[in-house]
PDB file of C-alpha atoms in Angstrom:
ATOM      1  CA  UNK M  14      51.829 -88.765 154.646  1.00  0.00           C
ATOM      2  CA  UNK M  15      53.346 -85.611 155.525  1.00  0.00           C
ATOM      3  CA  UNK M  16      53.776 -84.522 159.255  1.00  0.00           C
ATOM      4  CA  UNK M  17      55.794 -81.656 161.117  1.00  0.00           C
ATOM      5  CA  UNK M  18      55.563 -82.229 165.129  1.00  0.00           C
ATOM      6  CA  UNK M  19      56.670 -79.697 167.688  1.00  0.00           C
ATOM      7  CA  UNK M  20      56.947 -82.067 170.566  1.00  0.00           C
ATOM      8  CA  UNK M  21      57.796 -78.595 173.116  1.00  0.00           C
ATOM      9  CA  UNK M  22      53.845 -76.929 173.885  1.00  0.00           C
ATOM     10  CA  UNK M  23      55.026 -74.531 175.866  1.00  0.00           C
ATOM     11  CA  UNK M  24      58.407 -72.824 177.133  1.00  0.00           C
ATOM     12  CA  UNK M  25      59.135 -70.211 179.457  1.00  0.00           C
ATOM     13  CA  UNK M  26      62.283 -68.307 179.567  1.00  0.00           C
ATOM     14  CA  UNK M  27      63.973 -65.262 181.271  1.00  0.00           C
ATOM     15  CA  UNK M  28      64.464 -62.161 179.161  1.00  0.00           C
ATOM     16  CA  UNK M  29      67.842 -62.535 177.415  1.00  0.00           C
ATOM     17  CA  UNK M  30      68.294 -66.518 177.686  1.00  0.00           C
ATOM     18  CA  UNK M  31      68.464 -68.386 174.424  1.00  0.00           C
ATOM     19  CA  UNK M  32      65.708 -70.615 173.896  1.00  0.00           C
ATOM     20  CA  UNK M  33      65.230 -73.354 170.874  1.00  0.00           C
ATOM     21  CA  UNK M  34      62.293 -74.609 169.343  1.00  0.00           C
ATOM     22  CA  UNK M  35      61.912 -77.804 167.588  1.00  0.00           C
ATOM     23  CA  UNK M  36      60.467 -79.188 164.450  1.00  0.00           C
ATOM     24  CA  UNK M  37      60.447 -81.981 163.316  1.00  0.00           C
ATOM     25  CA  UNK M  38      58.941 -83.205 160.101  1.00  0.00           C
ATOM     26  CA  UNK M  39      57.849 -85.917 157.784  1.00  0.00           C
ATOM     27  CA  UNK M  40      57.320 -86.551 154.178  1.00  0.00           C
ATOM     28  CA  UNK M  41      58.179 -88.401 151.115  1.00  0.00           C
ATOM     29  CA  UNK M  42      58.499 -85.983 148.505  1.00  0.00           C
ATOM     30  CA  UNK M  43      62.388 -85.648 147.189  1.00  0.00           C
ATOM     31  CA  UNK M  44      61.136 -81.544 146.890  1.00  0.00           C
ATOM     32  CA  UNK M  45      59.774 -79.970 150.031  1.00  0.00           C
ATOM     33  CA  UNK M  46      59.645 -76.427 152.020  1.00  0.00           C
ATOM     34  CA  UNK M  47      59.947 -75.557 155.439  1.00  0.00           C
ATOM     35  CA  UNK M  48      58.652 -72.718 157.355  1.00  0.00           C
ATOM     36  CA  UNK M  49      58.059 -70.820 160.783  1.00  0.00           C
ATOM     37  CA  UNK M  50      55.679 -68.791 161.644  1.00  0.00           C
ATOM     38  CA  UNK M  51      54.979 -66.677 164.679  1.00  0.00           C
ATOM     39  CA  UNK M  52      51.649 -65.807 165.920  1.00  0.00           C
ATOM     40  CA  UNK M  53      51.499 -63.078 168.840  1.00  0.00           C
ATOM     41  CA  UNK M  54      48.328 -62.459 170.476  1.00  0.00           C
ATOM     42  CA  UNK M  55      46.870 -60.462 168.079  1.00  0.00           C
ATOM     43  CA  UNK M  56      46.407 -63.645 166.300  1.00  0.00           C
ATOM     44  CA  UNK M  57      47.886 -62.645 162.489  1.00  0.00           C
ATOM     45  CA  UNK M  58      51.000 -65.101 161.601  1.00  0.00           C
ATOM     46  CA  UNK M  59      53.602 -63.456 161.006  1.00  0.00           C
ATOM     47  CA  UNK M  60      56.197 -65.336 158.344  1.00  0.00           C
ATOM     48  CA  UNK M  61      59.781 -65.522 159.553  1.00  0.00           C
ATOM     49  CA  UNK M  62      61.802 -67.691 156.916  1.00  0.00           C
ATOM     50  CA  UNK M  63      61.180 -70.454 154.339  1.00  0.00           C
ATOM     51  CA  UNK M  64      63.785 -72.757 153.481  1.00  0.00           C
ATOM     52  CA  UNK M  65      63.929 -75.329 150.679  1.00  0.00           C
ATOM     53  CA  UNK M  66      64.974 -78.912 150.920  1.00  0.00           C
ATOM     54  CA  UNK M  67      67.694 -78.323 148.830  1.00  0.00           C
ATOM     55  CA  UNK M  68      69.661 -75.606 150.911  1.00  0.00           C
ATOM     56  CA  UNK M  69      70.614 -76.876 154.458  1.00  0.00           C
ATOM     57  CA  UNK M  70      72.859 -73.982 155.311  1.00  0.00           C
ATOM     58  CA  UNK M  71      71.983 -72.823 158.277  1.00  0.00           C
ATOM     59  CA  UNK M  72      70.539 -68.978 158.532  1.00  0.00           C
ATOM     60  CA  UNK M  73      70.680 -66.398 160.610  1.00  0.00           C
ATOM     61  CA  UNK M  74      68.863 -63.036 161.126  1.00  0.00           C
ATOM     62  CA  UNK M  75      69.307 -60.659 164.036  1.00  0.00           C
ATOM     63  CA  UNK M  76      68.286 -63.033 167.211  1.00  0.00           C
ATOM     64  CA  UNK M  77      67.188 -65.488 164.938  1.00  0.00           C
ATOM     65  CA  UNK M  78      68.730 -68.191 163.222  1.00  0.00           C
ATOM     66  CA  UNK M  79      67.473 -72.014 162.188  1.00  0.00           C
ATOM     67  CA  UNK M  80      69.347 -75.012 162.271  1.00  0.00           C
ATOM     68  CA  UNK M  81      68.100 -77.138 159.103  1.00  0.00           C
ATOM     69  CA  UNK M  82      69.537 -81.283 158.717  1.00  0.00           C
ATOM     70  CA  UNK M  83      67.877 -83.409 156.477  1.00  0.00           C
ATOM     71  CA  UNK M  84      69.849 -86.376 158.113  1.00  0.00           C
ATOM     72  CA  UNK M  85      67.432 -85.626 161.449  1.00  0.00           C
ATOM     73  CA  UNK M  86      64.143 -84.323 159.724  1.00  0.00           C
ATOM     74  CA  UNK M  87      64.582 -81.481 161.539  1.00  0.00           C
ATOM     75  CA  UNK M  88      64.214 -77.710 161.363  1.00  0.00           C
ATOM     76  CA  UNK M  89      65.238 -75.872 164.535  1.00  0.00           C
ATOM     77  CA  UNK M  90      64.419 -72.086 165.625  1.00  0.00           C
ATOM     78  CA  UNK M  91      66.626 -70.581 168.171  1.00  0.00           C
ATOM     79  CA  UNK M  92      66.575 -67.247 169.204  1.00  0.00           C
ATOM     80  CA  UNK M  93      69.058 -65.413 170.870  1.00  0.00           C
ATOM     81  CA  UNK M  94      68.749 -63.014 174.366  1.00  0.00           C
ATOM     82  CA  UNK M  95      65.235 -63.226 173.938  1.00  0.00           C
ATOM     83  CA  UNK M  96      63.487 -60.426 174.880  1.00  0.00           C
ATOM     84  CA  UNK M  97      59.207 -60.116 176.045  1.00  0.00           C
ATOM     85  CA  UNK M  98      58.817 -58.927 172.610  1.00  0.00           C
ATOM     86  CA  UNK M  99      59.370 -62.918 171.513  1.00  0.00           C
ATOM     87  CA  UNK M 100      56.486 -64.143 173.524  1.00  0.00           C
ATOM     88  CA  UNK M 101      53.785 -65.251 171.096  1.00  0.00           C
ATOM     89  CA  UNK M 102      53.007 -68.930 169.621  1.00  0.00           C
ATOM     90  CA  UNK M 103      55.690 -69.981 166.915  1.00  0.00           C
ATOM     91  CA  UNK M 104      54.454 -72.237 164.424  1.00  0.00           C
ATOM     92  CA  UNK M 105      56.970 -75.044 161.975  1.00  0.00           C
ATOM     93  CA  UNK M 106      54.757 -75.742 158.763  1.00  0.00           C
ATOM     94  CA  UNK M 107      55.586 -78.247 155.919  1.00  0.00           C
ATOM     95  CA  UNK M 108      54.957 -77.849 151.672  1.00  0.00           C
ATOM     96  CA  UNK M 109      55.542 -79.538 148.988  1.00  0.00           C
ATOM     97  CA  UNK M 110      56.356 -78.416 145.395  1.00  0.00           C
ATOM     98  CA  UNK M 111      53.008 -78.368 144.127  1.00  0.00           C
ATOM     99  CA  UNK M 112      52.464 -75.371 146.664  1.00  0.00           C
ATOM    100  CA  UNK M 113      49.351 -76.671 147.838  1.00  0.00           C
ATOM    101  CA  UNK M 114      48.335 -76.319 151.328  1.00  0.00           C
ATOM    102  CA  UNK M 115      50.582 -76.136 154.752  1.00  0.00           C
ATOM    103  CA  UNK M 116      51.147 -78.493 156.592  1.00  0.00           C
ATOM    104  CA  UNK M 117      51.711 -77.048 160.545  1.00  0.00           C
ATOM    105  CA  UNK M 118      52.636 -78.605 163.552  1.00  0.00           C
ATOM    106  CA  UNK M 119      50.494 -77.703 167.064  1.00  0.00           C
ATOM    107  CA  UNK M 120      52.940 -74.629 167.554  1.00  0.00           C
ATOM    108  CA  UNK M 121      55.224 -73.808 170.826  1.00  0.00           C
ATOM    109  CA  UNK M 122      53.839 -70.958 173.021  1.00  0.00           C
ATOM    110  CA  UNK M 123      57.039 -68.989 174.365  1.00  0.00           C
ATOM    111  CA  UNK M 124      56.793 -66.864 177.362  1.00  0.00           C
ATOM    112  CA  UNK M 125      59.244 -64.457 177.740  1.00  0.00           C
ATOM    113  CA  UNK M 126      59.359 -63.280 181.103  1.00  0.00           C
ATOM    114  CA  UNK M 127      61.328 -59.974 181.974  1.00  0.00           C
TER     115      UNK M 127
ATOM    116  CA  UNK S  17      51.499 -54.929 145.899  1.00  0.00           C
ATOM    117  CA  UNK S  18      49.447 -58.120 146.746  1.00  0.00           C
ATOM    118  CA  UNK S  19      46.937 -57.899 149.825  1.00  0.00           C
ATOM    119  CA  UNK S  20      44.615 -60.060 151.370  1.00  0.00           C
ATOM    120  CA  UNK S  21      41.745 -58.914 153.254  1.00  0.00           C
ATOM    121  CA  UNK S  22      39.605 -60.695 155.571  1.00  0.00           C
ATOM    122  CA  UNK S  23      36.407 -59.716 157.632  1.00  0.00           C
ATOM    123  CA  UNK S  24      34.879 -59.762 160.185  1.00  0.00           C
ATOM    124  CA  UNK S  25      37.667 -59.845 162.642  1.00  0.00           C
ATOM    125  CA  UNK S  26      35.775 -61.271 165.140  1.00  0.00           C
ATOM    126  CA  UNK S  27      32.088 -62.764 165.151  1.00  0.00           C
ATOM    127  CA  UNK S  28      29.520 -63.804 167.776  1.00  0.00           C
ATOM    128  CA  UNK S  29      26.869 -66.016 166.821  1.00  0.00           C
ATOM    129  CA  UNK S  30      24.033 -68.145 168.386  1.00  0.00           C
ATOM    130  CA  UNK S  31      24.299 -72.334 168.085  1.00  0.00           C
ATOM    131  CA  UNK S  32      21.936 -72.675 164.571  1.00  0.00           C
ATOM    132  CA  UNK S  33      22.959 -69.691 162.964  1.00  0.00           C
ATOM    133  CA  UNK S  34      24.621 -68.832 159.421  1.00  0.00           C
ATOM    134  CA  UNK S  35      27.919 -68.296 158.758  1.00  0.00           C
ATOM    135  CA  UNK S  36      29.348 -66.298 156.080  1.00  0.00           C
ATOM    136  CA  UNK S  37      33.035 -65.008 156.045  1.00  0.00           C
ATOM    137  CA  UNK S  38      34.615 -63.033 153.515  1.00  0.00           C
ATOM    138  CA  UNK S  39      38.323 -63.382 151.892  1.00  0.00           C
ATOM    139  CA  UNK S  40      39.366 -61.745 148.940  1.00  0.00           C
ATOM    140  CA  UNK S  41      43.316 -61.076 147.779  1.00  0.00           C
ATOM    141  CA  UNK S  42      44.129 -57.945 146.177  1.00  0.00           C
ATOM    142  CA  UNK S  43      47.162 -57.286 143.337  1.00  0.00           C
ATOM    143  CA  UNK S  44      47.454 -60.889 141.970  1.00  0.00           C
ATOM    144  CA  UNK S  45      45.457 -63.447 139.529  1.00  0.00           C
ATOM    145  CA  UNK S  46      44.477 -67.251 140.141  1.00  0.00           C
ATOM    146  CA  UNK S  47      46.051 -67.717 143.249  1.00  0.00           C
ATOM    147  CA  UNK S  48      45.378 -70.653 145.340  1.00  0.00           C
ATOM    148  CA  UNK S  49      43.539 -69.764 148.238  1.00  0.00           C
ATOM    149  CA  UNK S  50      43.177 -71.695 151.794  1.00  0.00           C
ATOM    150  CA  UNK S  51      41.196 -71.543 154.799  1.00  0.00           C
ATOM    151  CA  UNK S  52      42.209 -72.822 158.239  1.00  0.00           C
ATOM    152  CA  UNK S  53      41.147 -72.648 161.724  1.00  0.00           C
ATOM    153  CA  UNK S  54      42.742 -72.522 164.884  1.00  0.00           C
ATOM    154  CA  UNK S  55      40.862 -74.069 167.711  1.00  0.00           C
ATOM    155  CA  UNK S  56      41.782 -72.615 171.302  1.00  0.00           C
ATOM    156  CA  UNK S  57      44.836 -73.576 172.483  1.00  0.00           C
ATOM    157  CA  UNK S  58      45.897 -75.887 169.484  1.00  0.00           C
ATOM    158  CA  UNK S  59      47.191 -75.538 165.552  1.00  0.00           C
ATOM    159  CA  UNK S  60      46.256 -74.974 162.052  1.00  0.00           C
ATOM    160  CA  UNK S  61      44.033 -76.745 160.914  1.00  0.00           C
ATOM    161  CA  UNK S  62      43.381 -77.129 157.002  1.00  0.00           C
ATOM    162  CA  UNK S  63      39.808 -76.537 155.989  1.00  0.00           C
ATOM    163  CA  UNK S  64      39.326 -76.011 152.688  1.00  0.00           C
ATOM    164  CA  UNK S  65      41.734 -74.840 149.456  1.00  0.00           C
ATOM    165  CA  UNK S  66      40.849 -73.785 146.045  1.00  0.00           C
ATOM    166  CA  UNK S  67      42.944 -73.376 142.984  1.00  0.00           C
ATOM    167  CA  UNK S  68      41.015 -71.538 140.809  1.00  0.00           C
ATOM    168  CA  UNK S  69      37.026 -70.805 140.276  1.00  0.00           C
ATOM    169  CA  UNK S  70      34.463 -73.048 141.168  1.00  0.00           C
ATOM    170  CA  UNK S  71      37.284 -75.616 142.663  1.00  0.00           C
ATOM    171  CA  UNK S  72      37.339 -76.552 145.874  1.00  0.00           C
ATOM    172  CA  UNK S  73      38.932 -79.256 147.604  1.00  0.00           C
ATOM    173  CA  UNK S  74      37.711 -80.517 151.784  1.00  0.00           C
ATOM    174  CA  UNK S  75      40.356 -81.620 153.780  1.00  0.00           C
ATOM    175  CA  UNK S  76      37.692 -82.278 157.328  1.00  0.00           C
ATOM    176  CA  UNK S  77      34.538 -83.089 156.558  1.00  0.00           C
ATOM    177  CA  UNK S  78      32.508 -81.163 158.941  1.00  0.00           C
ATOM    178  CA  UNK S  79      29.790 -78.581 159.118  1.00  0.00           C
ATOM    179  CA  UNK S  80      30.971 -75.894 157.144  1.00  0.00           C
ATOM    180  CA  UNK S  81      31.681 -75.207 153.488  1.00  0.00           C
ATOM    181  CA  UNK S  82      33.660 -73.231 150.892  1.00  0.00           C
ATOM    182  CA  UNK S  83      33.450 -71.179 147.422  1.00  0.00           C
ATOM    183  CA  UNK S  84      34.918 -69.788 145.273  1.00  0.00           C
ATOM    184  CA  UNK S  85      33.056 -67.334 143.007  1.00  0.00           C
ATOM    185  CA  UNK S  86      35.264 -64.946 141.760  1.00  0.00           C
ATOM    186  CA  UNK S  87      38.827 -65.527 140.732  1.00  0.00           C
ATOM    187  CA  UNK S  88      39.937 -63.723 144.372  1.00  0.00           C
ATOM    188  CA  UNK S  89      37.246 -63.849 146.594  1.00  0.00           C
ATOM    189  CA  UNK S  90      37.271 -67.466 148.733  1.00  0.00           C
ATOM    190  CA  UNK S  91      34.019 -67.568 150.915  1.00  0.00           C
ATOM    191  CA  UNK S  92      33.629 -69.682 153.968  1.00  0.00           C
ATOM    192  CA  UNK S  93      30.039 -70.738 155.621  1.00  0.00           C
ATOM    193  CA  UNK S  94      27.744 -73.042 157.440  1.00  0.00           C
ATOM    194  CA  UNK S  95      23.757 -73.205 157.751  1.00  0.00           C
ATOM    195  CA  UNK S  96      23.845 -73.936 160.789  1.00  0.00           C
ATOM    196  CA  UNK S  97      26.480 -73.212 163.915  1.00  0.00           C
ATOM    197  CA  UNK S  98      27.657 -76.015 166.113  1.00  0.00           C
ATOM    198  CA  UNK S  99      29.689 -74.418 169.229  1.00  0.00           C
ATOM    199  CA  UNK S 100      32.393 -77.249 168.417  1.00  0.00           C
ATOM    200  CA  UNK S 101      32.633 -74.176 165.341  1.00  0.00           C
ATOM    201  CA  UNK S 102      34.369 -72.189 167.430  1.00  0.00           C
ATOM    202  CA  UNK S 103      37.795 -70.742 167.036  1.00  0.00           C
ATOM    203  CA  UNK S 104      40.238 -68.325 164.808  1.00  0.00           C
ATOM    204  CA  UNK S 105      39.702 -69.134 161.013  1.00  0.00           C
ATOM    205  CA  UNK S 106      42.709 -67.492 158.892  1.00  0.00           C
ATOM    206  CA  UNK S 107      42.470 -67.607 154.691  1.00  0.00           C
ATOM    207  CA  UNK S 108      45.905 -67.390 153.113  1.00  0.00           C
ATOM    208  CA  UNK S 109      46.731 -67.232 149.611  1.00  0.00           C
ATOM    209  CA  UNK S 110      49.744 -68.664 147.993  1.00  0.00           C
ATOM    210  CA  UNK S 111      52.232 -67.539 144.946  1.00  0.00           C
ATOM    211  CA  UNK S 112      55.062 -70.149 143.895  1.00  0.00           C
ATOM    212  CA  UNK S 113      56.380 -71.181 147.473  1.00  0.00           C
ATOM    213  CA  UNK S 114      55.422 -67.463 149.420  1.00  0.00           C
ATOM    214  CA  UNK S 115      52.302 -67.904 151.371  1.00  0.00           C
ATOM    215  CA  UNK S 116      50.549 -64.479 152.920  1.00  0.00           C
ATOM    216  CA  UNK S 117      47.584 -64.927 156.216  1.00  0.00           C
ATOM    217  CA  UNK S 118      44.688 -62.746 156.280  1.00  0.00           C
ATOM    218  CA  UNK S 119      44.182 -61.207 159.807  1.00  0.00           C
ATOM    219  CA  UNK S 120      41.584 -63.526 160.748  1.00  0.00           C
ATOM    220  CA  UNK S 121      38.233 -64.016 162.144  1.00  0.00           C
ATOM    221  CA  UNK S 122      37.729 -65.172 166.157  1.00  0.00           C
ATOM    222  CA  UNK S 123      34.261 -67.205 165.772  1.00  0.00           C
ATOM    223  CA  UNK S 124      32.391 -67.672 169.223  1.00  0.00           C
ATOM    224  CA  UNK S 125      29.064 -69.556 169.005  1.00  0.00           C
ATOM    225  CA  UNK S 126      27.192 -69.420 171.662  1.00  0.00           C
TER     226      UNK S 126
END
């Protein structure tokens, strides 16, 4: 069965501290892709990266950049001098090759306080 | 450029009430389409997805249904409102390994 857990629920930071968010996920298939999402309070998710299991370098875009091992299951967001503008709910969703439906984990809400 | 459009954004409606929400994608052809909701305070939750006309698959049996009756329109109702119904439903469509959210609809029953 497949399975992505964000074990943090919430976090609350200072404006320009770093801040990481897990994932962690589960699944059998040999073929999978990872994603996060953020969702402010308007409520649309917003896509932020997808990776595929065959690419573990690590990326990195402005503030943001994931950490991606295989060996660990996991797929870690951290985001640098975070700033209010971060504060929403970020979500770490699972798929599989077939591109059939997400699978996401509960989400971490991130308060960034100024 | 593909679009997906979703409506109402936000809904209330009395415990026993219908439900009807609307989905449609704009600028592509068979795509799979997916609904979710997002109870208060927790995640995603699968619903329903369809890959083409007149298929429709339930991941939670529940109160609510799906269809599918045009290529990109992906409708989501009930007959009657429970106020465990509650919450943000999002539809999404997927291409290859992109997936796009509609803006979604906040459901209260009350």
């Amino acid at each position: 069965a497949q399975k992505v857990t964000q074990a943090q629920t919430e976090i609350s930071v200072v404006e320009k501290e770093d801040v990481t968010l897990d994932c962690v996920y589960e699944t059998r298939d040999t073929t999978y892709y990872l994603f996060w999402y953020k969702q402010p309070p308007s409520g649309e998710l917003v896509f932020l990266i997808r990776r595929n299991s065959f690419d573990e370098q690590n990326e990195i875009s402005g503030r943001y950049s994931w950490n991606f091992q295989k060996s660990t299951s996991s797929f870690n967001f951290t985001i640098t001098a975070s700033q209010v503008v971060d504060s929403a709910v970020y979500f770490c969703a699972l798929g599989n090759q077939a591109g059939t439906a997400l699978i996401f984990g509960k989400g971490t809400t991130l308060s960034v306080s100024s | 450029s593909q679009t997906i459009h979703q409506w109402p954004a936000t809904l209330v409606q009395p415990v026993g009430s219908p439900l009807s929400l609307e989905c449609t994608v704009e600028g592509t052809s068979n795509p799979n389409l997916y609904w979710y909701r997002q109870a208060a305070g927790r995640g995603l939750q699968l619903l329903f997805y369809s890959v083409g006309i007149g298929q429709i698959s339930s991941e939670v049996p529940q109160n609510l249904s799906a269809s599918r009756p045009q290529d990109r329109q992906f409708i989501l109702s009930s007959k009657k409102l429970l106020l465990s119904d509650s919450g943000f439903y999002l539809c999404a469509w997927s291409w290859g390994y992109g997936y796009t959210f509609g803006s979604g609809t906040r459901l209260t029953v009350v």
